[in-house]
Short mmCIF file of C-alpha atoms in Angstrom, two decimals:
data_model
loop_
_atom_site.label_atom_id
_atom_site.label_comp_id
_atom_site.label_asym_id
_atom_site.label_seq_id
_atom_site.Cartn_x
_atom_site.Cartn_y
_atom_site.Cartn_z
CA GLY L 1 20.06 -9.36 -40.61
CA THR L 2 18.09 -8.87 -37.34
CA TYR L 3 14.40 -10.22 -37.33
CA VAL L 4 12.29 -10.41 -34.75
CA GLU L 5 8.81 -12.83 -34.45
CA THR L 6 6.44 -12.16 -31.23
CA GLY L 7 4.16 -14.77 -31.74
CA CYS L 8 4.17 -17.88 -32.20
CA ILE L 9 5.62 -20.16 -34.92
CA ASP L 10 3.94 -23.37 -35.83
CA ILE L 11 5.50 -25.94 -38.10
CA ASP L 12 3.29 -28.43 -39.40
CA ASN L 13 5.64 -29.64 -42.31
CA ALA L 14 8.65 -30.56 -43.08
CA LEU L 15 10.93 -27.75 -43.84
CA THR L 16 14.67 -26.72 -43.39
CA VAL L 17 15.17 -23.20 -42.01
CA CYS L 18 18.69 -22.46 -43.16
CA ALA L 19 20.94 -18.82 -43.74
CA ALA L 20 21.57 -17.92 -47.56
CA ALA L 21 24.88 -18.35 -48.78
CA GLY L 22 27.00 -15.85 -46.20
CA ALA L 23 24.52 -14.64 -44.78
CA LYS L 24 23.91 -14.72 -40.82
CA PRO L 25 20.62 -13.56 -39.70
CA VAL L 26 20.49 -13.06 -35.79
CA ILE L 27 16.57 -14.40 -35.01
CA GLY L 28 14.45 -13.38 -31.61
CA LEU L 29 12.00 -16.13 -30.74
CA ASN L 30 9.23 -15.97 -28.70
CA LYS L 31 8.10 -19.82 -29.51
CA ILE L 32 8.93 -22.29 -32.53
CA GLN L 33 6.07 -25.61 -31.98
CA LEU L 34 7.27 -28.26 -34.56
CA TYR L 35 4.20 -31.07 -35.82
CA ALA L 36 6.94 -32.10 -39.02
CA PRO L 37 10.91 -32.86 -38.98
CA CYS L 38 12.66 -29.60 -39.12
CA GLU L 39 16.48 -29.06 -40.07
CA PHE L 40 18.18 -25.88 -38.29
CA VAL L 41 21.00 -24.30 -40.34
CA GLY L 42 22.97 -21.75 -39.70
CA LEU L 43 21.02 -19.22 -37.71
CA GLU L 44 21.70 -16.77 -34.11
CA ILE L 45 19.05 -17.47 -31.65
CA TYR L 46 17.75 -15.77 -28.65
CA ASN L 47 14.99 -15.99 -26.03
CA LEU L 48 12.59 -12.99 -26.37
CA GLY L 49 10.08 -14.35 -23.38
CA ASP L 50 10.54 -17.04 -20.86
CA ASP L 51 8.79 -20.22 -23.10
CA TYR L 52 10.76 -22.88 -24.64
CA VAL L 53 12.32 -21.97 -27.64
CA ILE L 54 11.61 -24.35 -29.62
CA ARG L 55 9.49 -27.70 -28.61
CA THR L 56 7.48 -30.65 -30.32
CA LYS L 57 3.83 -30.70 -30.19
CA ALA L 58 3.49 -33.95 -31.52
CA ASN L 59 5.34 -37.47 -33.01
CA ILE L 60 8.06 -36.70 -35.08
CA SER L 61 8.75 -39.39 -37.66
CA GLY L 62 12.10 -38.00 -39.15
CA GLU L 63 14.49 -35.76 -37.85
CA ILE L 64 14.78 -32.92 -36.08
CA SER L 65 18.61 -31.74 -37.34
CA VAL L 66 20.49 -28.60 -35.11
CA ARG L 67 23.54 -27.95 -37.96
CA GLU L 68 26.59 -24.92 -37.47
CA CYS L 69 23.80 -23.05 -35.36
CA PHE L 70 24.10 -20.72 -32.21
CA PHE L 71 21.78 -20.23 -29.44
CA HIS L 72 21.75 -18.30 -26.94
CA ASP L 73 20.20 -16.30 -23.89
CA SER L 74 17.37 -17.76 -22.46
CA PRO L 75 15.43 -18.80 -19.09
CA THR L 76 13.95 -22.08 -20.93
CA ALA L 77 14.71 -25.18 -23.08
CA PHE L 78 16.56 -24.30 -26.09
CA PHE L 79 14.34 -27.94 -27.17
CA TYR L 80 11.78 -29.67 -25.52
CA LEU L 81 10.76 -32.38 -26.54
CA SER L 82 7.09 -32.02 -24.65
CA SER L 83 5.16 -36.33 -24.94
CA ASN L 84 6.59 -37.54 -27.84
CA CYS L 85 7.66 -39.55 -30.00
CA VAL L 86 10.98 -38.08 -31.55
CA GLU L 87 13.23 -40.20 -34.38
CA ASN L 88 16.40 -38.37 -34.59
CA LEU L 89 18.14 -35.65 -32.87
CA SER L 90 20.91 -34.81 -34.15
CA ILE L 91 23.32 -31.84 -33.44
CA ASN L 92 26.50 -31.45 -35.20
CA ASN L 93 29.00 -28.46 -35.29
CA SER L 94 26.17 -25.78 -33.05
CA VAL L 95 26.90 -23.52 -29.88
CA PHE L 96 24.85 -23.04 -26.23
CA ALA L 97 25.09 -20.52 -24.56
CA ASN L 98 23.65 -18.48 -20.86
CA ASN L 99 21.02 -20.65 -20.50
CA SER L 100 19.22 -20.49 -16.30
CA LYS L 101 16.61 -23.12 -17.00
CA THR L 102 16.72 -24.83 -13.75
CA GLN L 103 16.80 -28.52 -15.89
CA GLY L 104 17.84 -29.20 -19.04
CA GLY L 105 18.61 -25.80 -20.35
CA ILE L 106 19.81 -27.40 -24.31
CA VAL L 107 18.06 -30.43 -23.84
CA TYR L 108 14.55 -31.28 -22.18
CA ALA L 109 13.29 -34.35 -22.80
CA GLU L 110 12.01 -36.05 -19.76
CA ALA L 111 8.93 -37.29 -20.54
CA ALA L 112 10.12 -37.64 -24.54
CA THR L 113 10.91 -40.83 -26.37
CA VAL L 114 13.92 -40.25 -28.81
CA THR L 115 15.35 -42.79 -31.02
CA ASN L 116 18.25 -41.05 -31.78
CA PHE L 117 20.46 -38.48 -30.07
CA SER L 118 23.42 -37.26 -31.92
CA MET L 119 25.38 -34.61 -30.18
CA THR L 120 29.31 -33.91 -32.41
CA ASN L 121 31.54 -31.06 -32.60
CA SER L 122 29.38 -28.87 -30.43
CA THR L 123 30.00 -26.15 -27.37
CA ALA L 124 27.70 -25.47 -24.48
CA TYR L 125 28.75 -22.93 -21.78
CA ASN L 126 27.28 -21.46 -19.37
CA ILE L 127 24.47 -23.60 -18.80
CA ALA L 128 22.55 -22.97 -14.77
CA GLY L 129 20.64 -25.35 -14.68
CA GLU L 130 21.00 -28.95 -12.94
CA LEU L 131 21.07 -30.79 -16.56
CA ALA L 132 22.82 -29.65 -20.04
CA VAL L 133 20.97 -32.35 -21.85
CA TRP L 134 18.13 -34.03 -20.46
CA LEU L 135 17.20 -37.61 -21.91
CA GLN L 136 15.08 -39.74 -19.91
CA GLY L 137 14.01 -42.04 -22.79
CA CYS L 138 16.83 -42.79 -25.10
CA ALA L 139 17.47 -45.91 -27.02
CA ASN L 140 20.45 -44.69 -29.11
CA VAL L 141 22.71 -41.62 -28.35
CA LEU L 142 26.65 -40.45 -29.49
CA VAL L 143 27.84 -37.86 -27.80
CA ASN L 144 31.25 -37.22 -29.91
CA HIS L 145 34.06 -34.14 -29.15
CA CYS L 146 32.16 -32.13 -27.38
CA THR L 147 33.18 -28.78 -24.79
CA PHE L 148 31.50 -28.14 -22.13
CA TYR L 149 32.28 -25.27 -19.36
CA ASN L 150 29.83 -24.24 -16.98
CA CYS L 151 26.61 -26.32 -17.51
CA GLY L 152 25.53 -27.26 -14.19
CA THR L 153 26.03 -30.32 -11.89
CA ARG L 154 25.27 -32.76 -15.02
CA ALA L 155 26.29 -31.85 -17.97
CA LEU L 156 24.57 -35.01 -19.52
CA TYR L 157 22.19 -36.89 -17.86
CA LEU L 158 21.44 -40.28 -19.56
CA LYS L 159 18.75 -42.92 -19.05
CA GLY L 160 16.15 -44.60 -20.85
CA THR L 161 14.11 -48.00 -20.26
CA THR L 162 15.39 -49.32 -24.14
CA MET L 163 19.20 -48.28 -24.19
CA ASN L 164 20.32 -50.70 -26.85
CA SER L 165 24.02 -48.13 -27.75
CA TYR L 166 25.40 -45.33 -25.07
CA LEU L 167 28.45 -43.26 -26.53
CA VAL L 168 29.96 -40.55 -24.83
CA GLN L 169 33.98 -40.25 -25.84
CA ASN L 170 35.97 -36.85 -26.82
CA CYS L 171 34.42 -35.21 -24.71
CA ILE L 172 35.41 -31.63 -22.31
CA VAL L 173 33.61 -30.68 -19.05
CA ALA L 174 35.31 -28.30 -16.68
CA CYS L 175 34.75 -25.46 -14.84
CA SER L 176 35.53 -22.63 -13.71
CA GLU L 177 35.91 -23.03 -9.77
CA ALA L 178 35.09 -26.67 -7.57
CA PRO L 179 30.87 -26.28 -7.42
CA SER L 180 29.27 -26.76 -3.72
CA SER L 181 28.07 -30.56 -5.03
CA ASN L 182 27.76 -32.52 -8.02
CA THR L 183 26.79 -36.47 -7.81
CA TYR L 184 27.82 -36.95 -11.92
CA CYS L 185 29.21 -34.58 -14.18
CA ILE L 186 28.18 -37.18 -16.74
CA ALA L 187 25.44 -39.57 -15.82
CA SER L 188 24.69 -42.07 -18.34
CA TYR L 189 23.03 -45.31 -16.47
CA ALA L 190 24.24 -47.54 -19.72
CA GLY L 191 27.28 -47.46 -22.62
CA ASP L 192 30.59 -45.90 -22.48
CA VAL L 193 32.10 -42.81 -21.05
CA LYS L 194 35.85 -42.99 -23.12
CA ASN L 195 38.57 -40.76 -23.84
CA CYS L 196 36.97 -37.37 -21.56
CA MET L 197 38.42 -34.64 -20.02
CA TYR L 198 37.59 -33.78 -16.40
CA TYR L 199 38.17 -30.31 -14.98
CA ASN L 200 36.82 -29.03 -11.72
CA LEU L 201 34.58 -31.50 -10.65
CA LEU L 202 33.39 -33.14 -7.13
CA ALA L 203 32.79 -36.19 -8.85
CA PRO L 204 34.03 -36.46 -12.25
CA ARG L 205 31.93 -39.82 -12.66
CA SER L 206 29.76 -41.28 -15.38
CA GLY L 207 26.80 -42.89 -13.45
CA GLY L 208 26.46 -46.99 -14.16
CA SER L 209 28.61 -46.76 -17.30
CA THR L 210 31.91 -48.17 -18.13
CA ASN L 211 34.04 -45.19 -17.46
CA THR L 212 37.64 -46.10 -19.84
CA ASP L 213 40.46 -43.69 -20.46
CA CYS L 214 38.81 -40.41 -18.78
CA VAL L 215 41.27 -37.86 -17.03
CA GLU L 216 41.09 -35.19 -14.57
CA ALA L 217 43.28 -32.13 -16.22
CA ASP L 218 43.44 -28.84 -17.24
CA PRO L 219 42.52 -27.90 -20.32
CA LYS L 220 44.06 -25.03 -20.60
CA PHE L 221 41.16 -23.13 -22.28
CA LYS L 222 42.59 -19.52 -23.48
CA ASP L 223 40.23 -17.63 -22.43
CA ALA L 224 37.54 -19.68 -20.98
CA ALA L 225 35.71 -16.34 -19.36
CA ASN L 226 34.95 -14.64 -22.57
CA ALA L 227 34.41 -17.60 -24.16
CA ASP L 228 37.14 -18.73 -26.02
CA PHE L 229 37.94 -22.59 -25.92
CA THR L 230 40.87 -22.44 -27.25
CA LEU L 231 43.67 -25.37 -26.36
CA THR L 232 47.24 -23.39 -25.82
CA GLU L 233 50.61 -25.20 -25.87
CA GLY L 234 50.82 -28.06 -23.65
CA SER L 235 46.63 -28.70 -23.73
CA PRO L 236 46.80 -32.92 -22.39
CA ALA L 237 43.99 -32.52 -24.86
CA LEU L 238 46.31 -31.84 -27.68
CA GLY L 239 46.27 -34.81 -29.58
CA SER L 240 44.71 -36.90 -27.15
CA GLY L 241 41.51 -38.06 -29.35
CA THR L 242 40.63 -41.35 -30.11
CA ASP L 243 40.30 -40.15 -34.12
CA GLY L 244 44.47 -38.66 -33.28
CA SER L 245 42.91 -35.57 -33.41
CA ASP L 246 42.41 -32.95 -30.43
CA ILE L 247 39.31 -34.01 -27.25
CA GLY L 248 36.67 -30.92 -27.32
CA ASP L 249 35.27 -29.76 -29.62
CA PRO L 250 37.56 -28.81 -33.37
CA ARG L 251 36.99 -25.63 -33.05
CA TRP L 252 38.67 -25.01 -30.49
CA GLY L 253 42.37 -27.33 -31.48
CA THR L 254 44.97 -26.98 -33.42
CA PRO L 255 44.27 -25.51 -36.72
CA ASP L 256 43.89 -27.45 -38.99
CA THR L 257 45.97 -27.33 -42.56
CA LYS L 258 45.49 -30.14 -44.88
CA LEU L 259 42.50 -30.11 -47.68
CA SER L 260 39.54 -31.63 -47.09
CA PHE L 261 36.17 -31.47 -48.95
CA THR L 262 32.84 -34.08 -48.11
CA MET L 263 29.58 -33.66 -48.91
CA THR L 264 27.00 -33.26 -45.63
CA ALA L 265 23.57 -33.95 -47.91
CA PRO L 266 21.73 -34.97 -49.29
CA LYS L 267 22.25 -38.09 -46.68
CA LYS L 268 19.92 -39.80 -46.76
CA ALA L 269 17.33 -40.19 -49.63
CA GLU L 270 14.68 -37.17 -49.71
CA LEU L 271 11.48 -36.38 -51.82
CA LEU L 272 11.32 -32.74 -52.41
CA THR L 273 8.35 -31.12 -52.25
CA SER L 274 9.32 -27.93 -53.59
CA SER L 275 11.66 -27.10 -56.67
CA GLU L 276 14.49 -25.89 -53.79
CA TYR L 277 17.03 -28.01 -52.60
CA THR L 278 20.05 -26.81 -50.21
CA ILE L 279 23.22 -29.21 -50.81
CA ALA L 280 25.86 -29.02 -48.30
CA TRP L 281 28.67 -29.91 -47.08
CA ASN L 282 31.93 -29.59 -44.85
CA VAL L 283 35.25 -28.12 -45.70
CA ASN L 284 38.52 -26.59 -44.68
CA ASP L 285 40.66 -24.62 -46.78
CA PRO L 286 43.63 -23.28 -44.72
CA SER L 287 44.00 -20.90 -47.99
CA GLY L 288 40.75 -19.80 -48.78
CA THR L 289 41.42 -19.50 -52.17
CA ALA L 290 40.00 -23.10 -53.55
CA THR L 291 36.36 -22.90 -54.85
CA ILE L 292 33.52 -25.54 -54.99
CA LYS L 293 32.35 -27.10 -58.26
CA LEU L 294 28.78 -28.93 -57.41
CA GLU L 295 26.98 -31.03 -60.08
CA TYR L 296 23.54 -34.37 -60.88
CA ALA L 297 23.77 -36.94 -61.92
CA THR L 298 21.36 -39.85 -61.85
CA SER L 299 23.93 -42.46 -61.17
CA ALA L 300 26.62 -41.95 -58.09
CA ASP L 301 29.25 -43.24 -60.54
CA GLY L 302 28.13 -40.53 -63.43
CA PRO L 303 27.73 -39.26 -66.11
CA TRP L 304 27.66 -35.73 -64.62
CA THR L 305 25.76 -32.50 -64.59
CA GLU L 306 27.00 -29.15 -63.45
CA ILE L 307 25.08 -27.28 -61.17
CA THR L 308 27.27 -24.15 -60.39
CA SER L 309 31.14 -23.32 -60.10
CA GLY L 310 33.66 -20.92 -58.05
CA ILE L 311 31.32 -21.14 -54.70
CA PRO L 312 33.93 -19.99 -51.87
CA THR L 313 35.18 -21.67 -49.67
CA SER L 314 33.09 -19.34 -46.90
CA SER L 315 30.30 -21.09 -48.09
CA VAL L 316 29.09 -24.30 -46.94
CA ARG L 317 25.73 -24.49 -48.46
CA TYR L 318 23.86 -24.17 -51.73
CA THR L 319 20.47 -23.40 -52.77
CA TRP L 320 19.81 -25.36 -55.85
CA ASN L 321 16.75 -24.76 -57.87
CA LEU L 322 15.27 -27.48 -60.03
CA LYS L 323 13.48 -25.55 -62.32
CA GLY L 324 13.78 -27.05 -65.65
CA VAL L 325 15.70 -29.89 -64.53
CA PRO L 326 13.53 -33.88 -65.37
CA ALA L 327 11.63 -34.98 -63.03
CA GLY L 328 14.37 -38.08 -61.64
CA THR L 329 16.09 -39.19 -58.89
CA TYR L 330 19.70 -37.23 -58.00
CA TYR L 331 23.39 -38.00 -56.55
CA VAL L 332 24.90 -34.26 -55.98
CA ARG L 333 28.89 -34.47 -55.84
CA GLY L 334 31.17 -31.25 -55.30
CA THR L 335 34.30 -31.06 -56.25
CA LEU L 336 37.04 -29.31 -53.80
CA VAL L 337 39.12 -27.38 -57.04
CA ALA L 338 42.59 -26.52 -55.04
CA ALA L 339 46.12 -25.47 -56.40
CA GLU L 340 46.74 -28.39 -54.71
CA GLU L 341 45.15 -31.08 -55.61
CA ASN L 342 40.75 -31.44 -56.46
CA ILE L 343 38.96 -33.51 -53.86
CA VAL L 344 36.03 -35.35 -54.92
CA SER L 345 33.03 -36.07 -52.47
CA VAL L 346 29.37 -38.45 -53.91
CA SER L 347 26.58 -37.49 -51.63
CA GLU L 348 25.87 -40.50 -49.77
CA GLY L 349 21.65 -39.91 -50.18
CA THR L 350 19.85 -38.81 -53.12
CA ILE L 351 17.57 -35.89 -54.19
CA GLN L 352 13.95 -37.22 -55.98
CA TYR L 353 12.66 -34.25 -58.40
CA THR L 354 8.87 -35.29 -59.42
CA GLU L 355 5.68 -34.38 -60.38
CA TYR L 356 4.35 -33.47 -56.59
CA ILE L 357 1.31 -31.77 -55.31
CA GLN L 358 0.28 -31.10 -51.34
CA MET L 359 -3.24 -28.28 -50.33
CA THR L 360 -2.02 -26.01 -48.35
CA ALA L 361 -5.30 -23.87 -48.26
CA PRO L 362 -7.92 -24.85 -46.47
CA ALA L 363 -4.92 -26.40 -43.58
CA ALA L 364 -8.07 -27.35 -41.02
CA ASP L 365 -11.68 -27.13 -40.67
CA VAL L 366 -12.50 -23.50 -42.53
CA GLU L 367 -16.26 -22.29 -41.54
CA ILE L 368 -16.91 -20.23 -45.20
CA TYR L 369 -19.36 -17.11 -44.74
CA GLU L 370 -18.57 -15.47 -47.91
CA LEU L 371 -19.13 -16.58 -51.66
CA GLY L 372 -15.52 -16.90 -52.43
CA TYR L 373 -12.41 -19.41 -50.71
CA THR L 374 -9.40 -18.79 -51.74
CA LEU L 375 -7.62 -22.66 -51.90
CA THR L 376 -3.48 -22.80 -52.09
CA TRP L 377 -1.35 -25.67 -53.13
CA SER L 378 3.30 -25.81 -53.63
CA VAL L 379 2.86 -28.12 -56.75
CA ASN L 380 6.43 -29.34 -58.82
CA ASP L 381 6.08 -29.66 -61.92
CA PRO L 382 10.02 -30.88 -63.94
CA SER L 383 7.59 -31.02 -67.39
CA ALA L 384 6.48 -27.42 -66.92
CA ALA L 385 3.05 -29.06 -68.68
CA ALA L 386 0.75 -30.25 -66.22
CA ALA L 387 -1.96 -28.93 -65.09
CA VAL L 388 -3.99 -28.71 -61.86
CA THR L 389 -7.53 -29.86 -61.17
CA LEU L 390 -9.24 -29.11 -58.25
CA GLU L 391 -12.26 -30.86 -57.02
CA TYR L 392 -14.71 -30.39 -54.00
CA ALA L 393 -16.41 -33.74 -52.13
CA THR L 394 -18.41 -33.91 -47.84
CA SER L 395 -15.89 -37.10 -47.95
CA LEU L 396 -12.81 -38.10 -48.55
CA SER L 397 -13.73 -41.09 -50.60
CA GLY L 398 -16.13 -38.84 -52.43
CA PRO L 399 -17.63 -38.26 -54.86
CA TRP L 400 -15.85 -35.63 -56.90
CA THR L 401 -16.97 -32.70 -58.47
CA VAL L 402 -14.89 -30.62 -60.50
CA ILE L 403 -14.70 -27.05 -59.65
#
């Protein structure tokens, strides 16, 4: 469906905003303000107004993650990291299009400090400003297998006071015609730019970084004017990646006819603050006939208990309701069940499901002019046998009186 929110959305607790399995929601936004880590998965988002689509308003200890999303049509940055510190910003398997901001159309982080930034298997096109991705203060950068088309005079502007690891590789940076002025198509002031392909750029250089095995060549897109960047026969990008695959975003490359399946979430130790968790994976099933089975266990070696089975490979996520599951720390195992073979993948991370309570109201100072006030909370109770006790005090250190 299509959803429109004209107001400002504040996210002040860690949250996953995720499309339901098989759904493709289209969301018109005015602004989201982040005060906590957040994950955006499987969403199409466009800008209703002239403000930044998603903006940090506090230091983010954790990750802002974007997966399988399509951001488009905005006069301002899709992501604006104001003068805060962000631990991790990751973009994977996503598309950004039609942005008219003068600088930093995809990510604008002139004054922010980002410890780790990654952009992989993604595409950006018609980003009109001077800099599509502007990271002024970043320690570690990985940009791999991305396609940039008509992305201003610099697709990437990467500069930081503490620069540890900078790697840009297997990317295509191209324009429909040579721009009238250009400094760098990739401006990285340290690190390595490897095995990238440039086309129709006046100065296909990479600033102060080391430029290795990069070429100037026509990638031979199928129909770039209509956003079809499929690599046609004879493209020099086909099979030329450092990993043996194609240069650029894999979605435009040679169709992969080999079965594959990999669990992608949980990818780290995660403490659940609700009784639901979204399991995710990457799958390639050329025949479309395979199914997926999910299981959980307290050890990566099992024994395993089934969560569900028969999931079609058109889905890449499943929302697991843990009500009735005993408290514990769990790995998730996925099995791709196919006629040719079964492929098993165990999650790198774990889900910690335990007793948990968090007060949600009052969430700030409240003046009460009536005789009553509604208290709210979120709770996990795996045993379904616990009870909640409410107390009040004039100080966080107590003394507390039972309500």
